[in-house]
Short mmCIF file of C-alpha atoms in Angstrom, two decimals:
data_model
loop_
_atom_site.label_atom_id
_atom_site.label_comp_id
_atom_site.label_asym_id
_atom_site.label_seq_id
_atom_site.Cartn_x
_atom_site.Cartn_y
_atom_site.Cartn_z
CA MET A 1 17.60 -3.73 -12.16
CA PRO A 2 16.51 -0.70 -14.21
CA ASN A 3 19.18 1.80 -15.11
CA LEU A 4 19.00 4.51 -12.46
CA ARG A 5 20.46 7.02 -14.89
CA THR A 6 17.58 6.71 -17.33
CA SER A 7 16.13 10.18 -17.67
CA SER A 8 12.58 8.92 -17.94
CA LEU A 9 12.78 6.96 -14.69
CA SER A 10 10.36 8.56 -12.25
CA ARG A 11 10.76 8.68 -8.50
CA ARG A 12 8.38 5.71 -8.37
CA GLY A 13 10.64 3.90 -10.82
CA LEU A 14 13.65 4.61 -8.66
CA LEU A 15 11.83 3.19 -5.68
CA ALA A 16 10.91 0.09 -7.64
CA ALA A 17 14.54 -0.27 -8.69
CA GLY A 18 15.54 -0.68 -5.07
CA GLY A 19 16.90 2.73 -4.23
CA ALA A 20 14.33 4.79 -2.35
CA VAL A 21 12.42 3.02 0.38
CA GLY A 22 9.02 4.32 1.34
CA LEU A 23 8.82 7.17 -1.15
CA GLY A 24 5.41 8.61 -0.45
CA ALA A 25 5.53 9.78 3.16
CA ALA A 26 7.30 13.06 2.41
CA LEU A 27 4.66 13.92 -0.16
CA ALA A 28 1.82 14.21 2.34
CA ALA A 29 1.70 17.95 1.82
CA CYS A 30 0.60 17.31 -1.76
CA GLY A 31 -2.78 16.13 -0.54
CA ASP A 32 -4.44 13.76 1.87
CA SER A 33 -6.78 10.88 1.17
CA ASP A 34 -9.56 9.65 3.39
CA SER A 35 -7.67 6.76 4.93
CA LYS A 36 -10.65 5.99 7.13
CA GLY A 37 -12.90 5.30 4.18
CA SER A 38 -14.22 1.79 3.95
CA GLY A 39 -15.94 -0.54 1.60
CA SER A 40 -19.71 -0.51 1.45
CA GLY A 41 -20.11 -3.28 -1.07
CA SER A 42 -22.00 -6.53 -0.84
CA GLY A 43 -20.31 -9.75 0.16
CA ALA A 44 -19.82 -12.82 -1.98
CA GLY A 45 -23.06 -14.39 -3.06
CA LYS A 46 -25.10 -11.23 -2.50
CA SER A 47 -26.72 -9.21 -5.23
CA GLY A 48 -26.76 -5.48 -5.62
CA PRO A 49 -24.27 -2.72 -6.30
CA TRP A 50 -20.72 -2.66 -4.92
CA SER A 51 -18.60 0.35 -4.01
CA PHE A 52 -15.36 1.04 -2.19
CA LYS A 53 -13.78 4.36 -1.26
CA ASP A 54 -10.03 4.05 -1.80
CA ASP A 55 -7.09 5.98 -0.41
CA ARG A 56 -7.27 8.56 -3.19
CA GLY A 57 -10.69 9.41 -1.83
CA GLN A 58 -12.27 7.99 -5.00
CA ASN A 59 -15.24 5.64 -5.11
CA ALA A 60 -14.86 2.51 -7.21
CA GLU A 61 -18.30 1.27 -8.19
CA ALA A 62 -19.77 -1.76 -9.92
CA LYS A 63 -23.24 -3.23 -10.44
CA SER A 64 -22.20 -6.28 -8.42
CA THR A 65 -19.25 -7.48 -6.35
CA PRO A 66 -16.22 -7.75 -8.69
CA LYS A 67 -15.10 -11.27 -9.56
CA ASN A 68 -12.52 -10.70 -12.30
CA ILE A 69 -9.93 -8.86 -10.23
CA VAL A 70 -6.49 -7.81 -11.43
CA ALA A 71 -4.02 -6.53 -8.86
CA PHE A 72 -0.45 -5.55 -8.17
CA VAL A 73 1.17 -8.77 -7.03
CA GLY A 74 1.72 -7.70 -3.41
CA VAL A 75 -1.88 -6.57 -3.04
CA ALA A 76 -3.05 -9.79 -4.71
CA ALA A 77 -1.02 -11.75 -2.17
CA ALA A 78 -2.69 -9.87 0.69
CA LEU A 79 -6.16 -10.48 -0.74
CA HIS A 80 -5.26 -14.17 -1.12
CA ASP A 81 -4.54 -14.34 2.62
CA TYR A 82 -8.11 -13.19 3.21
CA GLY A 83 -9.52 -15.72 0.75
CA VAL A 84 -10.03 -13.38 -2.23
CA GLU A 85 -8.44 -14.63 -5.46
CA VAL A 86 -7.48 -12.60 -8.51
CA LYS A 87 -7.42 -13.41 -12.22
CA GLY A 88 -4.30 -11.46 -13.12
CA VAL A 89 -1.32 -9.76 -11.54
CA PHE A 90 1.37 -7.25 -12.45
CA GLY A 91 4.64 -6.36 -10.78
CA PRO A 92 7.45 -8.67 -9.60
CA THR A 93 5.82 -12.11 -9.73
CA LYS A 94 8.45 -14.53 -11.05
CA THR A 95 12.20 -14.69 -10.55
CA ALA A 96 14.57 -15.42 -13.42
CA ASP A 97 14.30 -19.16 -12.72
CA GLY A 98 10.51 -19.07 -12.81
CA LYS A 99 9.97 -19.35 -9.08
CA PRO A 100 7.60 -17.04 -7.19
CA ASP A 101 9.09 -13.65 -6.37
CA VAL A 102 9.21 -12.73 -2.69
CA GLN A 103 6.40 -10.25 -3.34
CA ALA A 104 4.07 -13.03 -4.52
CA GLY A 105 3.55 -14.43 -1.03
CA ASP A 106 1.46 -17.59 -1.09
CA LEU A 107 -0.05 -16.94 -4.52
CA ASP A 108 -0.07 -19.87 -6.91
CA ILE A 109 1.52 -17.96 -9.75
CA SER A 110 0.68 -20.75 -12.21
CA LYS A 111 -3.00 -19.88 -11.81
CA VAL A 112 -2.86 -16.17 -12.54
CA GLU A 113 -2.22 -14.26 -15.74
CA VAL A 114 0.99 -12.27 -15.37
CA LEU A 115 0.54 -8.97 -17.23
CA GLY A 116 4.01 -7.64 -16.47
CA ASN A 117 6.87 -8.77 -14.29
CA VAL A 118 9.09 -5.68 -14.13
CA TRP A 119 8.73 -1.92 -13.92
CA GLY A 120 7.15 -0.51 -17.08
CA GLU A 121 5.55 -3.79 -18.22
CA PHE A 122 1.76 -4.07 -18.39
CA ASN A 123 0.14 -5.98 -21.24
CA VAL A 124 -3.02 -4.01 -21.93
CA GLU A 125 -4.32 -6.56 -24.45
CA LYS A 126 -4.04 -9.41 -21.95
CA TYR A 127 -5.67 -7.22 -19.35
CA ALA A 128 -8.63 -6.48 -21.61
CA GLY A 129 -8.89 -10.20 -22.40
CA LEU A 130 -9.51 -10.95 -18.74
CA ALA A 131 -12.68 -8.82 -18.84
CA PRO A 132 -11.65 -7.14 -15.59
CA ASP A 133 -14.20 -5.95 -13.06
CA LEU A 134 -11.64 -4.25 -10.84
CA LEU A 135 -8.00 -3.10 -10.85
CA VAL A 136 -6.23 -2.83 -7.47
CA THR A 137 -2.78 -1.52 -6.73
CA ALA A 138 -0.63 0.22 -4.15
CA MET A 139 0.10 3.94 -3.94
CA TRP A 140 3.44 5.42 -2.87
CA GLU A 141 2.71 8.90 -4.20
CA LYS A 142 -0.67 10.58 -4.08
CA ASP A 143 -2.79 9.48 -7.06
CA ALA A 144 0.07 7.48 -8.64
CA LEU A 145 -0.83 3.85 -9.33
CA TRP A 146 2.05 1.52 -8.48
CA TYR A 147 3.40 -0.42 -11.47
CA VAL A 148 0.69 0.97 -13.77
CA PRO A 149 2.74 2.62 -16.57
CA ASP A 150 1.95 6.29 -17.08
CA GLU A 151 2.03 5.92 -20.86
CA SER A 152 -0.78 3.33 -20.88
CA LYS A 153 -2.60 4.35 -17.70
CA ASP A 154 -5.52 6.01 -19.47
CA LYS A 155 -6.24 2.92 -21.61
CA ILE A 156 -5.98 0.68 -18.56
CA LEU A 157 -8.31 2.79 -16.41
CA GLU A 158 -10.95 2.85 -19.14
CA LEU A 159 -11.48 -0.89 -18.81
CA ALA A 160 -12.48 -1.26 -15.14
CA PRO A 161 -12.90 0.62 -11.86
CA SER A 162 -9.68 1.02 -9.89
CA VAL A 163 -8.67 1.02 -6.22
CA ALA A 164 -5.40 2.40 -4.82
CA LEU A 165 -4.26 1.71 -1.26
CA TRP A 166 -1.45 3.54 0.51
CA ALA A 167 1.87 1.75 0.82
CA ALA A 168 3.39 4.92 2.30
CA GLN A 169 2.01 7.82 4.34
CA THR A 170 0.69 5.13 6.67
CA THR A 171 1.84 2.50 9.14
CA VAL A 172 1.63 -1.28 8.98
CA PRO A 173 -1.52 -1.67 11.12
CA LYS A 174 -3.37 1.01 9.14
CA ALA A 175 -2.31 -0.51 5.83
CA ILE A 176 -3.43 -3.97 6.93
CA GLN A 177 -6.80 -2.57 7.99
CA ARG A 178 -7.35 -0.98 4.58
CA HIS A 179 -6.51 -4.23 2.77
CA GLU A 180 -8.87 -6.03 5.11
CA ASP A 181 -11.57 -3.45 4.38
CA LEU A 182 -11.21 -4.11 0.67
CA ALA A 183 -11.19 -7.89 1.14
CA ALA A 184 -14.36 -7.68 3.23
CA SER A 185 -16.09 -5.63 0.55
CA LEU A 186 -15.16 -8.33 -1.97
CA GLY A 187 -16.77 -11.03 0.13
CA ALA A 188 -13.99 -12.19 2.46
CA ASP A 189 -14.90 -13.47 5.90
CA VAL A 190 -12.58 -11.27 7.96
CA LYS A 191 -13.88 -12.87 11.16
CA ALA A 192 -12.69 -16.30 10.07
CA GLU A 193 -10.48 -18.11 12.56
CA ARG A 194 -7.43 -17.95 10.32
CA VAL A 195 -7.75 -14.16 10.19
CA THR A 196 -8.36 -13.63 13.90
CA ASP A 197 -5.54 -16.03 14.78
CA ALA A 198 -3.19 -14.13 12.45
CA LYS A 199 -4.22 -10.83 14.04
CA ALA A 200 -3.49 -12.21 17.51
CA ALA A 201 -0.07 -13.38 16.31
CA PHE A 202 0.60 -9.91 14.86
CA GLU A 203 -0.32 -8.19 18.12
CA LYS A 204 1.89 -10.61 20.07
CA ALA A 205 4.78 -9.95 17.67
CA ALA A 206 4.32 -6.19 18.00
CA ALA A 207 4.49 -6.48 21.79
CA ARG A 208 7.63 -8.58 21.46
CA LEU A 209 9.30 -6.01 19.22
CA ARG A 210 8.40 -3.20 21.58
CA ALA A 211 9.88 -5.16 24.49
CA ALA A 212 13.03 -6.01 22.51
CA ALA A 213 13.61 -2.38 21.58
CA LYS A 214 13.11 -1.32 25.19
CA SER A 215 15.55 -3.95 26.45
CA GLN A 216 18.23 -3.00 23.91
CA PRO A 217 17.99 0.81 23.71
CA ASN A 218 21.54 1.20 22.39
CA ILE A 219 21.09 -1.04 19.36
CA LYS A 220 20.93 1.02 16.18
CA VAL A 221 19.50 -0.28 12.89
CA LEU A 222 20.43 0.85 9.38
CA VAL A 223 17.94 0.47 6.52
CA GLY A 224 19.89 -0.34 3.36
CA SER A 225 19.43 -1.22 -0.28
CA ALA A 226 22.25 -2.17 -2.63
CA SER A 227 22.86 -1.64 -6.32
CA GLN A 228 25.98 -2.21 -8.42
CA ASP A 229 27.18 1.35 -8.02
CA LEU A 230 25.48 2.70 -4.91
CA PHE A 231 24.38 1.82 -1.42
CA TYR A 232 21.19 3.56 -0.31
CA VAL A 233 20.56 4.40 3.34
CA SER A 234 16.92 5.18 3.91
CA LEU A 235 15.19 7.42 6.42
CA ALA A 236 12.99 5.22 8.59
CA LYS A 237 10.08 7.62 8.94
CA MET A 238 9.50 7.59 5.19
CA SER A 239 8.13 4.04 4.99
CA ALA A 240 5.12 2.30 6.52
CA ASP A 241 7.10 -0.58 8.01
CA THR A 242 10.09 1.25 9.46
CA LEU A 243 7.91 4.12 10.68
CA TYR A 244 5.89 1.56 12.62
CA PHE A 245 9.05 -0.07 13.98
CA GLN A 246 10.15 3.39 15.07
CA GLU A 247 6.83 3.89 16.86
CA LEU A 248 7.51 0.62 18.69
CA GLY A 249 10.82 1.99 19.91
CA VAL A 250 13.40 0.74 17.40
CA LYS A 251 16.35 3.13 16.94
CA PHE A 252 17.43 3.81 13.36
CA VAL A 253 20.39 5.46 11.65
CA GLU A 254 19.27 8.85 10.32
CA PRO A 255 21.06 9.54 7.04
CA LYS A 256 21.66 12.95 5.50
CA VAL A 257 19.09 12.48 2.80
CA ASN A 258 19.19 14.04 -0.65
CA LYS A 259 16.95 16.90 -1.75
CA ALA A 260 14.05 14.52 -2.36
CA GLY A 261 14.24 13.61 1.31
CA PHE A 262 13.93 9.84 1.15
CA PHE A 263 17.42 8.35 1.25
CA GLU A 264 21.13 9.05 0.97
CA GLU A 265 23.20 7.54 -1.83
CA LEU A 266 26.65 6.34 -0.77
CA SER A 267 29.43 5.12 -3.01
CA TRP A 268 30.78 1.74 -2.02
CA GLU A 269 33.97 3.47 -0.87
CA ASN A 270 31.91 5.41 1.69
CA VAL A 271 29.55 2.64 2.77
CA ASP A 272 30.98 2.81 6.30
CA LYS A 273 29.76 6.38 6.85
CA TYR A 274 27.29 5.34 9.55
CA ASP A 275 27.74 3.12 12.58
CA ALA A 276 25.07 0.45 12.85
CA ASP A 277 24.61 -2.68 14.92
CA ILE A 278 22.04 -4.29 12.62
CA ILE A 279 21.63 -3.77 8.88
CA MET A 280 18.23 -4.47 7.32
CA MET A 281 18.75 -5.15 3.62
CA ASP A 282 16.10 -4.66 0.93
CA ASN A 283 14.93 -8.18 0.04
CA ARG A 284 13.35 -7.35 -3.33
CA SER A 285 14.66 -9.06 -6.43
CA SER A 286 15.53 -5.63 -7.85
CA ALA A 287 18.18 -5.11 -5.17
CA LEU A 288 21.52 -6.87 -4.68
CA GLN A 289 21.39 -9.31 -1.79
CA PRO A 290 24.10 -9.74 0.90
CA ASP A 291 25.54 -12.89 -0.72
CA ALA A 292 26.30 -10.84 -3.82
CA LEU A 293 28.17 -8.28 -1.72
CA ALA A 294 30.50 -10.69 0.03
CA THR A 295 33.45 -9.91 -2.27
CA ARG A 296 33.22 -6.16 -1.69
CA PRO A 297 35.90 -5.30 0.91
CA THR A 298 34.14 -2.23 2.24
CA TRP A 299 30.96 -4.23 2.85
CA ALA A 300 32.83 -7.08 4.51
CA ARG A 301 34.48 -4.66 6.94
CA LEU A 302 31.24 -3.19 8.27
CA PRO A 303 30.84 -4.01 11.99
CA ALA A 304 27.32 -5.36 11.55
CA VAL A 305 28.46 -7.60 8.70
CA LYS A 306 31.42 -8.92 10.71
CA ALA A 307 29.08 -9.56 13.65
CA GLY A 308 26.67 -11.51 11.45
CA GLN A 309 23.92 -9.01 12.19
CA VAL A 310 22.53 -8.47 8.68
CA ILE A 311 18.89 -9.39 8.19
CA PRO A 312 16.43 -9.16 5.28
CA ARG A 313 14.06 -6.26 5.14
CA THR A 314 10.66 -6.82 3.55
CA THR A 315 10.65 -3.49 1.78
CA GLU A 316 7.19 -3.94 0.28
CA PRO A 317 5.21 -5.87 2.90
CA ILE A 318 2.21 -7.97 1.99
CA TYR A 319 -0.38 -6.22 4.10
CA SER A 320 -2.12 -9.05 5.88
CA TYR A 321 -1.68 -10.01 9.52
CA ALA A 322 -0.40 -13.41 8.42
CA LYS A 323 2.48 -11.91 6.44
CA CYS A 324 3.37 -9.01 8.74
CA ALA A 325 3.56 -10.89 12.03
CA PRO A 326 6.71 -12.81 10.96
CA ILE A 327 8.36 -9.53 9.92
CA LEU A 328 7.92 -8.14 13.44
CA ASP A 329 9.09 -11.39 15.02
CA ALA A 330 12.23 -11.49 12.87
CA LEU A 331 13.26 -7.96 13.78
CA ALA A 332 12.48 -8.57 17.43
CA GLU A 333 14.67 -11.68 17.42
CA ALA A 334 17.51 -9.81 15.73
CA ILE A 335 17.40 -7.04 18.33
CA GLU A 336 17.10 -9.50 21.20
CA LYS A 337 20.26 -11.30 20.06
CA ALA A 338 22.21 -8.28 18.84
CA LYS A 339 25.55 -7.23 20.30
CA LYS A 340 26.79 -3.69 20.09
CA ALA A 341 28.80 -3.60 16.87
CA GLY A 342 28.79 -0.11 15.45
#
């Protein structure tokens, strides 16, 4: 993972590295986008101009519905679930052994041009070669394009219209709706059976999680992310997923966050600072996974670890109903089965 001590590493870079989780929510005071804006473009096969008002409040416009789309991998995966395919992706796409990264969802990564696989990588020449009609990415901070390097941003934005969708300062249902809005503007049939079935499954899973939280009011969940030197405990309200879980009644550990307000850094000697019955661990490839922590005595002694109540946390959800329903079901199941440990 990137060196957290690098002076040039921005707060977005720290988040990408696996430390902060849900960076943008505390920055709402910096400005607010029109999250209710929607696409007004033509569908696939129709002629005429296309436009979409994104979560920066900016209108992306084209003479016709974009076909050559390049997107952050997680957004590309969401569009794929709605039937919209992209030409290129950037962000964590392949693992070291060449397999799809967890953030790639159901994308066939052999059929897309990978412009960059880690933070700071974005091949502008390859991007230009794709003759892009549209660039789409997430937004954790107002007006900051996720995984689009600041040093080459101006060159990149000259080549095609861009759309940014909130990954923070929102909740899961709102984020899904915005991705669906974009997909619809690009020609997706959002009334297709696969979409409506996935939405029904999501709503059922949300009801299950609400019921699980109500039935186990004393179960407390810790949101964690591990690096070689530090263990990060995140504040639930700062991220779209955990904020939504909180709204459904899930109880979370509330760390004493640093000045930035997003998370608390603990040394491995102090990893037992908070009692927790379930630990949700950052599942991104940039973070150490539980198997890699097994030899750390302080980790092994945690009550939730000893109880076998450690579960993955999809830190950067793919915002489609199809991908988010299983996340809700998994947490609901963990709470349903959990014993008081902390």
